[in-house]
Amino acid sequence: MTAAARPAANQDEIDQALALRLSVFVEEQRVPVEEELDRFDAEALHLVVVDRGKVVATCRLVVDRERAKLGRMAVEQQSRRQGIAAAMLREADDQAARLGAKQITLAAQCYVAALYEQAGYQPYGEPFDDAGIEHIWMSKQLPAPAAD
């Protein structure tokens, strides 16, 4: 599958993205549901990869002035290790820059930090526990968006 990440086109895709997050984080990783869904979901830009009408990957961007926070990156189990997460990161960087962000940050699960490093993110601070999973803060400076 060629991964084409893009903003969710409609509420159905957002609903599918939220369901995928529940499957990955709550069911697979045992994150409490009340920690997975939050008030930022209503204001976030949800990015998705859709295969045959089904959302197979998602993440969200919350932009606050010149800083974007990428979070809730989830890829369905059978679609992993196919370059989808890397495509999601490229799209997240592009969308964040387009929305005026100069920096993007995220809390990476430590076991997948190398994925983010390959995409240009740098770790900072000390590892910390979030919902029973070790994380590390990472950030990346964004270039100015390309002129259309």
CSV table of C-alpha atoms in Angstrom, one decimal, residues 1-91:
chain,number,residue,atom,x,y,z
A,1,MET,CA,0.0,0.0,0.0
A,2,THR,CA,1.3,3.5,-0.9
A,3,ALA,CA,0.7,5.6,2.2
A,4,ALA,CA,-0.9,8.9,1.4
A,5,ALA,CA,-1.4,10.9,4.6
A,6,ARG,CA,-3.8,13.8,4.6
A,7,PRO,CA,-6.2,15.7,6.8
A,8,ALA,CA,-9.4,13.8,7.6
A,9,ALA,CA,-12.0,14.7,4.9
A,10,ASN,CA,-15.2,14.4,7.1
A,11,GLN,CA,-16.6,13.4,10.5
A,12,ASP,CA,-16.8,9.8,9.5
A,13,GLU,CA,-13.0,9.7,9.0
A,14,ILE,CA,-12.5,11.5,12.3
A,15,ASP,CA,-14.7,8.9,14.0
A,16,GLN,CA,-12.7,6.1,12.4
A,17,ALA,CA,-9.5,7.7,13.6
A,18,LEU,CA,-10.8,7.9,17.2
A,19,ALA,CA,-11.9,4.3,17.0
A,20,LEU,CA,-8.4,3.3,15.7
A,21,ARG,CA,-6.8,5.2,18.6
A,22,LEU,CA,-9.0,3.3,21.1
A,23,SER,CA,-8.1,0.0,19.5
A,24,VAL,CA,-4.3,0.7,19.6
A,25,PHE,CA,-3.9,2.6,22.8
A,26,VAL,CA,-6.8,1.4,25.1
A,27,GLU,CA,-7.1,-2.2,23.9
A,28,GLU,CA,-3.6,-3.0,22.8
A,29,GLN,CA,-1.5,-0.9,25.2
A,30,ARG,CA,-4.0,-0.7,28.1
A,31,VAL,CA,-4.0,3.1,28.3
A,32,PRO,CA,-7.1,4.2,30.4
A,33,VAL,CA,-9.8,5.5,28.0
A,34,GLU,CA,-10.1,8.7,30.1
A,35,GLU,CA,-6.4,9.4,29.3
A,36,GLU,CA,-6.8,8.7,25.6
A,37,LEU,CA,-9.7,11.0,24.6
A,38,ASP,CA,-9.5,14.6,25.7
A,39,ARG,CA,-10.7,18.1,25.0
A,40,PHE,CA,-8.0,18.6,22.3
A,41,ASP,CA,-9.7,16.2,20.0
A,42,ALA,CA,-12.4,18.8,19.2
A,43,GLU,CA,-9.9,21.4,18.1
A,44,ALA,CA,-7.1,19.2,16.6
A,45,LEU,CA,-6.3,18.7,12.9
A,46,HIS,CA,-6.7,14.9,12.5
A,47,LEU,CA,-4.5,13.4,9.9
A,48,VAL,CA,-5.3,10.0,8.4
A,49,VAL,CA,-4.2,7.3,6.0
A,50,VAL,CA,-7.2,5.7,4.3
A,51,ASP,CA,-7.0,2.3,2.6
A,52,ARG,CA,-10.1,1.1,0.7
A,53,GLY,CA,-12.4,3.5,2.7
A,54,LYS,CA,-10.9,2.5,6.1
A,55,VAL,CA,-8.7,4.7,8.3
A,56,VAL,CA,-5.6,2.6,8.9
A,57,ALA,CA,-3.4,5.3,10.5
A,58,THR,CA,-4.0,8.6,12.3
A,59,CYS,CA,-2.3,11.3,14.4
A,60,ARG,CA,-3.5,14.7,15.5
A,61,LEU,CA,-2.0,18.2,15.5
A,62,VAL,CA,-2.8,20.9,18.0
A,63,VAL,CA,-1.3,24.2,17.0
A,64,ASP,CA,-0.7,27.0,19.5
A,65,ARG,CA,0.8,30.0,17.7
A,66,GLU,CA,4.2,29.0,16.5
A,67,ARG,CA,4.3,25.6,18.1
A,68,ALA,CA,2.5,22.5,17.1
A,69,LYS,CA,2.1,19.4,19.2
A,70,LEU,CA,1.8,16.1,17.4
A,71,GLY,CA,0.1,13.3,19.3
A,72,ARG,CA,-1.9,10.2,19.2
A,73,MET,CA,0.0,8.5,16.3
A,74,ALA,CA,-1.6,5.1,15.7
A,75,VAL,CA,-1.3,2.6,12.9
A,76,GLU,CA,-3.5,-0.5,12.8
A,77,GLN,CA,-1.6,-3.7,13.6
A,78,GLN,CA,-1.7,-5.3,10.1
A,79,SER,CA,-0.5,-2.0,8.5
A,80,ARG,CA,2.6,-1.5,10.5
A,81,ARG,CA,6.2,-1.6,9.1
A,82,GLN,CA,5.1,-0.3,5.7
A,83,GLY,CA,6.3,3.3,5.9
A,84,ILE,CA,2.9,4.7,7.0
A,85,ALA,CA,4.1,6.3,10.2
A,86,ALA,CA,6.9,8.1,8.3
A,87,ALA,CA,4.4,9.3,5.7
A,88,MET,CA,2.2,10.6,8.6
A,89,LEU,CA,5.2,12.5,10.1
A,90,ARG,CA,6.0,14.2,6.7
A,91,GLU,CA,2.4,15.3,6.4
